[in-house]
Amino acid sequence: ETGVTQSPTHLIKTRGQQVTLRCSSQSGHNTVSWYQQALGQGPQFIFQYYREEENGRGNFPPRFSGLQFPNYSSELNVNALELDDSALYLCASSLEYLSETQYFGPGTRLLVL
Amino acid sequence: GENVEQHPSTLSVQEGDSAVIKCTYSDSASNYFPWYKQELGKRPQLIIDIRSNVGEKKDQRIAVTLNKTAKHFSLHITETQPEDSAVYFCAASSGGTSYGKLTFGQGTILTVHP
């Protein structure tokens, strides 16, 4: 059984650019949630995908969007990057969306200059 | 929406002492409360969780207690070891349409001195 993986590990972008982050869920898990963790803060829920459909969204603007693929891997896309988007982006997978236990990936650290 | 407050923000103990971290939540519909440990530069790791139909859960040196009436839950670590040093986060989830939406506390930096 493989754990949750994310790529890339680090990324540097400039304001206004667009970024795509990727997540492979744990084997057998069909639900992926994305979180943003600013330095010194707890993770904040961005959105969740279940069987390729968005299944709940936190308080983030529409320039944060996502996709889930038939193999349950997922992407987080952020358009028009702002300095405040600098953070650790974590994805977490769970067996079913009704299963609350979530396992996190190692994260992608994004720096926006 | 749900709001989770966590205290203290930093906690320093001597090896072998106990450590207690407390969280309060605002949404009475919340029914799932996990605790995560995050070491520097690493992913959050689930260390224990509790559901609202249980008042206490224990796993070796770690225990979690839940008081639904007062809307607070606590993490207890006994016989602390230097490797317990990390940031600990509590979280809450209210199920229903919020399944999978964890609301986290601000974190507690635990330092265990040898």
Short mmCIF file of C-alpha atoms in Angstrom, two decimals:
data_model
loop_
_atom_site.label_atom_id
_atom_site.label_comp_id
_atom_site.label_asym_id
_atom_site.label_seq_id
_atom_site.Cartn_x
_atom_site.Cartn_y
_atom_site.Cartn_z
CA GLU A 1 0.00 0.00 0.00
CA THR A 2 1.48 3.36 -1.00
CA GLY A 3 0.92 6.58 0.91
CA VAL A 4 -0.18 9.99 -0.33
CA THR A 5 2.36 11.64 -2.60
CA GLN A 6 2.58 15.20 -3.89
CA SER A 7 4.60 17.00 -6.54
CA PRO A 8 6.54 19.15 -6.79
CA THR A 9 8.03 19.46 -3.31
CA HIS A 10 8.97 23.12 -3.74
CA LEU A 11 7.97 25.81 -6.22
CA ILE A 12 8.81 29.48 -6.71
CA LYS A 13 6.48 31.69 -8.76
CA THR A 14 5.94 35.40 -9.27
CA ARG A 15 2.78 37.39 -8.69
CA GLY A 16 0.17 36.97 -11.41
CA GLN A 17 1.43 33.58 -12.56
CA GLN A 18 -0.51 30.34 -12.48
CA VAL A 19 0.49 27.12 -10.71
CA THR A 20 -0.62 23.48 -10.78
CA LEU A 21 0.05 21.16 -7.85
CA ARG A 22 -0.45 17.41 -8.00
CA CYS A 23 -1.52 14.73 -5.55
CA SER A 24 -1.73 10.95 -5.74
CA SER A 25 -4.04 9.51 -3.13
CA GLN A 26 -3.32 6.50 -0.99
CA SER A 27 -4.07 3.20 -2.68
CA GLY A 28 -7.81 2.46 -2.56
CA HIS A 29 -8.80 5.99 -1.49
CA ASN A 30 -11.31 7.82 -3.72
CA THR A 31 -11.61 11.12 -1.84
CA VAL A 32 -9.04 13.91 -1.85
CA SER A 33 -9.10 17.11 0.20
CA TRP A 34 -6.77 20.08 -0.26
CA TYR A 35 -5.54 22.35 2.51
CA GLN A 36 -3.44 25.52 2.67
CA GLN A 37 -1.07 25.85 5.62
CA ALA A 38 0.47 29.28 6.12
CA LEU A 39 3.62 29.49 8.22
CA GLY A 40 2.85 28.99 11.91
CA GLN A 41 -0.84 28.24 11.29
CA GLY A 42 -3.07 25.20 11.14
CA PRO A 43 -4.14 23.86 7.75
CA GLN A 44 -7.19 25.55 6.15
CA PHE A 45 -9.65 23.54 4.05
CA ILE A 46 -9.73 24.57 0.37
CA PHE A 47 -11.97 21.92 -1.20
CA GLN A 48 -12.66 18.21 -1.50
CA TYR A 49 -13.09 15.94 -4.50
CA TYR A 50 -15.04 12.69 -4.49
CA ARG A 51 -15.29 10.54 -7.63
CA GLU A 52 -14.20 13.46 -9.83
CA GLU A 53 -16.77 15.93 -8.45
CA GLU A 54 -16.15 18.84 -6.07
CA ASN A 55 -17.77 17.87 -2.78
CA GLY A 56 -17.43 20.89 -0.55
CA ARG A 57 -15.40 24.08 -0.60
CA GLY A 58 -13.87 26.31 2.05
CA ASN A 59 -13.54 30.08 2.07
CA PHE A 60 -11.23 30.42 -0.93
CA PRO A 61 -11.79 32.51 -4.08
CA PRO A 62 -12.65 30.94 -7.47
CA ARG A 63 -9.05 31.36 -8.68
CA PHE A 64 -8.41 28.24 -6.58
CA SER A 65 -9.75 25.34 -8.63
CA GLY A 66 -9.21 21.62 -8.79
CA LEU A 67 -9.66 18.42 -10.67
CA GLN A 68 -9.85 14.76 -9.80
CA PHE A 69 -9.03 12.09 -12.36
CA PRO A 70 -10.51 8.59 -12.84
CA ASN A 71 -7.52 7.11 -10.96
CA TYR A 72 -8.43 9.45 -8.05
CA SER A 73 -5.29 11.54 -8.36
CA SER A 74 -5.95 15.25 -8.11
CA GLU A 75 -4.70 18.69 -9.12
CA LEU A 76 -4.93 22.05 -7.41
CA ASN A 77 -4.72 25.04 -9.74
CA VAL A 78 -4.20 28.59 -8.55
CA ASN A 79 -4.51 31.48 -11.02
CA ALA A 80 -3.33 35.08 -10.65
CA LEU A 81 -0.99 34.23 -7.78
CA GLU A 82 -0.76 36.71 -4.91
CA LEU A 83 2.00 37.08 -2.31
CA ASP A 84 -0.37 35.71 0.37
CA ASP A 85 -0.68 32.45 -1.56
CA SER A 86 2.80 31.56 -0.28
CA ALA A 87 2.17 28.51 1.91
CA LEU A 88 2.47 24.75 2.25
CA TYR A 89 -0.26 23.05 0.21
CA LEU A 90 -1.33 19.71 1.60
CA CYS A 91 -3.57 17.10 0.13
CA ALA A 92 -5.20 14.39 2.20
CA SER A 93 -6.94 11.26 1.05
CA SER A 94 -9.65 9.20 2.69
CA LEU A 95 -11.24 5.89 1.85
CA GLU A 96 -14.69 7.32 1.15
CA TYR A 97 -16.07 10.79 1.70
CA LEU A 98 -18.10 9.33 4.55
CA SER A 99 -14.88 8.14 6.16
CA GLU A 100 -13.51 11.05 8.08
CA THR A 101 -10.02 9.67 8.70
CA GLN A 102 -7.66 11.61 6.44
CA TYR A 103 -4.04 10.86 5.61
CA PHE A 104 -1.86 13.72 4.51
CA GLY A 105 0.79 13.95 1.84
CA PRO A 106 4.15 15.68 2.42
CA GLY A 107 2.95 18.92 0.85
CA THR A 108 4.16 21.36 -1.78
CA ARG A 109 5.82 24.51 -0.49
CA LEU A 110 4.90 27.43 -2.74
CA LEU A 111 6.71 30.74 -2.59
CA VAL A 112 5.25 33.68 -4.50
CA LEU A 113 7.62 36.59 -5.11
CA GLY B 1 -18.96 27.81 10.36
CA GLU B 2 -16.88 25.83 12.80
CA ASN B 3 -14.19 27.57 14.85
CA VAL B 4 -11.54 25.66 16.81
CA GLU B 5 -9.41 27.33 19.49
CA GLN B 6 -6.29 25.56 20.78
CA HIS B 7 -4.23 26.26 23.92
CA PRO B 8 -1.48 26.66 24.83
CA SER B 9 0.41 27.84 21.76
CA THR B 10 3.69 26.61 23.24
CA LEU B 11 4.35 24.00 25.90
CA SER B 12 7.69 23.07 27.41
CA VAL B 13 8.06 20.00 29.65
CA GLN B 14 10.80 17.83 31.08
CA GLU B 15 11.23 14.30 29.80
CA GLY B 16 8.95 11.97 31.72
CA ASP B 17 6.40 14.66 32.58
CA SER B 18 2.86 14.75 31.19
CA ALA B 19 1.63 17.23 28.58
CA VAL B 20 -1.94 18.39 28.07
CA ILE B 21 -3.26 20.38 25.10
CA LYS B 22 -6.83 21.69 25.07
CA CYS B 23 -9.18 22.62 22.23
CA THR B 24 -12.64 24.13 22.16
CA TYR B 25 -15.02 24.07 19.22
CA SER B 26 -18.07 26.12 18.35
CA ASP B 27 -20.31 23.88 16.22
CA SER B 28 -22.39 21.56 18.41
CA ALA B 29 -22.92 19.34 15.33
CA SER B 30 -19.21 18.45 15.23
CA ASN B 31 -18.77 14.75 15.82
CA TYR B 32 -15.23 13.81 14.81
CA PHE B 33 -12.07 15.11 16.50
CA PRO B 34 -8.63 14.03 15.25
CA TRP B 35 -5.23 15.06 16.55
CA TYR B 36 -2.26 15.43 14.24
CA LYS B 37 1.46 15.64 14.99
CA GLN B 38 3.63 17.60 12.57
CA GLU B 39 7.40 17.51 12.81
CA LEU B 40 9.43 20.26 11.17
CA GLY B 41 9.23 19.99 7.39
CA LYS B 42 7.06 16.86 7.49
CA ARG B 43 3.45 15.95 6.84
CA PRO B 44 0.79 16.04 9.58
CA GLN B 45 0.45 12.53 11.02
CA LEU B 46 -2.76 11.32 12.61
CA ILE B 47 -1.94 10.18 16.15
CA ILE B 48 -5.38 9.62 17.65
CA ASP B 49 -9.00 10.52 16.96
CA ILE B 50 -12.29 10.35 18.82
CA ARG B 51 -15.91 10.39 17.79
CA SER B 52 -18.69 12.09 19.67
CA ASN B 53 -20.25 8.87 20.96
CA VAL B 54 -17.13 8.21 23.06
CA GLY B 55 -15.86 10.23 26.03
CA GLU B 56 -12.29 8.98 26.15
CA LYS B 57 -9.87 7.01 23.99
CA LYS B 58 -6.39 5.80 24.85
CA ASP B 59 -3.49 4.49 22.78
CA GLN B 60 -0.40 3.66 24.85
CA ARG B 61 0.97 7.01 26.15
CA ILE B 62 -1.60 9.10 24.31
CA ALA B 63 -5.20 9.73 25.35
CA VAL B 64 -7.95 12.05 24.20
CA THR B 65 -10.96 13.14 26.24
CA LEU B 66 -14.12 14.77 24.91
CA ASN B 67 -16.70 16.85 26.76
CA LYS B 68 -19.58 17.44 24.34
CA THR B 69 -21.56 19.57 26.77
CA ALA B 70 -18.71 22.02 27.22
CA LYS B 71 -17.57 21.57 23.59
CA HIS B 72 -13.97 20.88 24.40
CA PHE B 73 -11.52 18.05 23.92
CA SER B 74 -7.99 17.48 25.17
CA LEU B 75 -4.87 15.54 24.24
CA HIS B 76 -2.91 13.94 27.09
CA ILE B 77 0.62 12.62 26.58
CA THR B 78 2.16 10.76 29.52
CA GLU B 79 5.84 9.91 30.10
CA THR B 80 6.92 12.38 27.43
CA GLN B 81 10.06 11.69 25.41
CA PRO B 82 12.25 14.05 23.35
CA GLU B 83 10.85 12.49 20.16
CA ASP B 84 7.40 13.79 21.17
CA SER B 85 8.70 17.31 20.39
CA ALA B 86 6.64 18.61 17.45
CA VAL B 87 3.67 20.82 16.59
CA TYR B 88 0.33 19.27 17.56
CA PHE B 89 -2.94 20.24 15.87
CA CYS B 90 -6.46 19.46 16.93
CA ALA B 91 -9.30 19.49 14.41
CA ALA B 92 -13.05 19.06 14.23
CA SER B 93 -15.47 17.87 11.57
CA SER B 94 -19.22 18.11 11.67
CA GLY B 95 -20.16 15.45 9.13
CA GLY B 96 -23.21 15.88 6.91
CA THR B 97 -22.30 18.17 4.04
CA SER B 98 -19.08 18.95 5.89
CA TYR B 99 -17.68 15.43 5.70
CA GLY B 100 -13.95 15.64 5.14
CA LYS B 101 -13.81 19.33 5.97
CA LEU B 102 -11.49 19.47 8.95
CA THR B 103 -11.28 22.76 10.83
CA PHE B 104 -7.92 22.96 12.59
CA GLY B 105 -6.73 24.74 15.69
CA GLN B 106 -3.72 27.05 15.54
CA GLY B 107 -1.30 24.43 16.81
CA THR B 108 0.78 23.82 19.95
CA ILE B 109 4.57 23.68 19.81
CA LEU B 110 5.56 20.99 22.30
CA THR B 111 9.19 20.86 23.43
CA VAL B 112 10.35 17.96 25.61
CA HIS B 113 13.68 18.67 27.31
CA PRO B 114 15.93 15.65 28.04
#
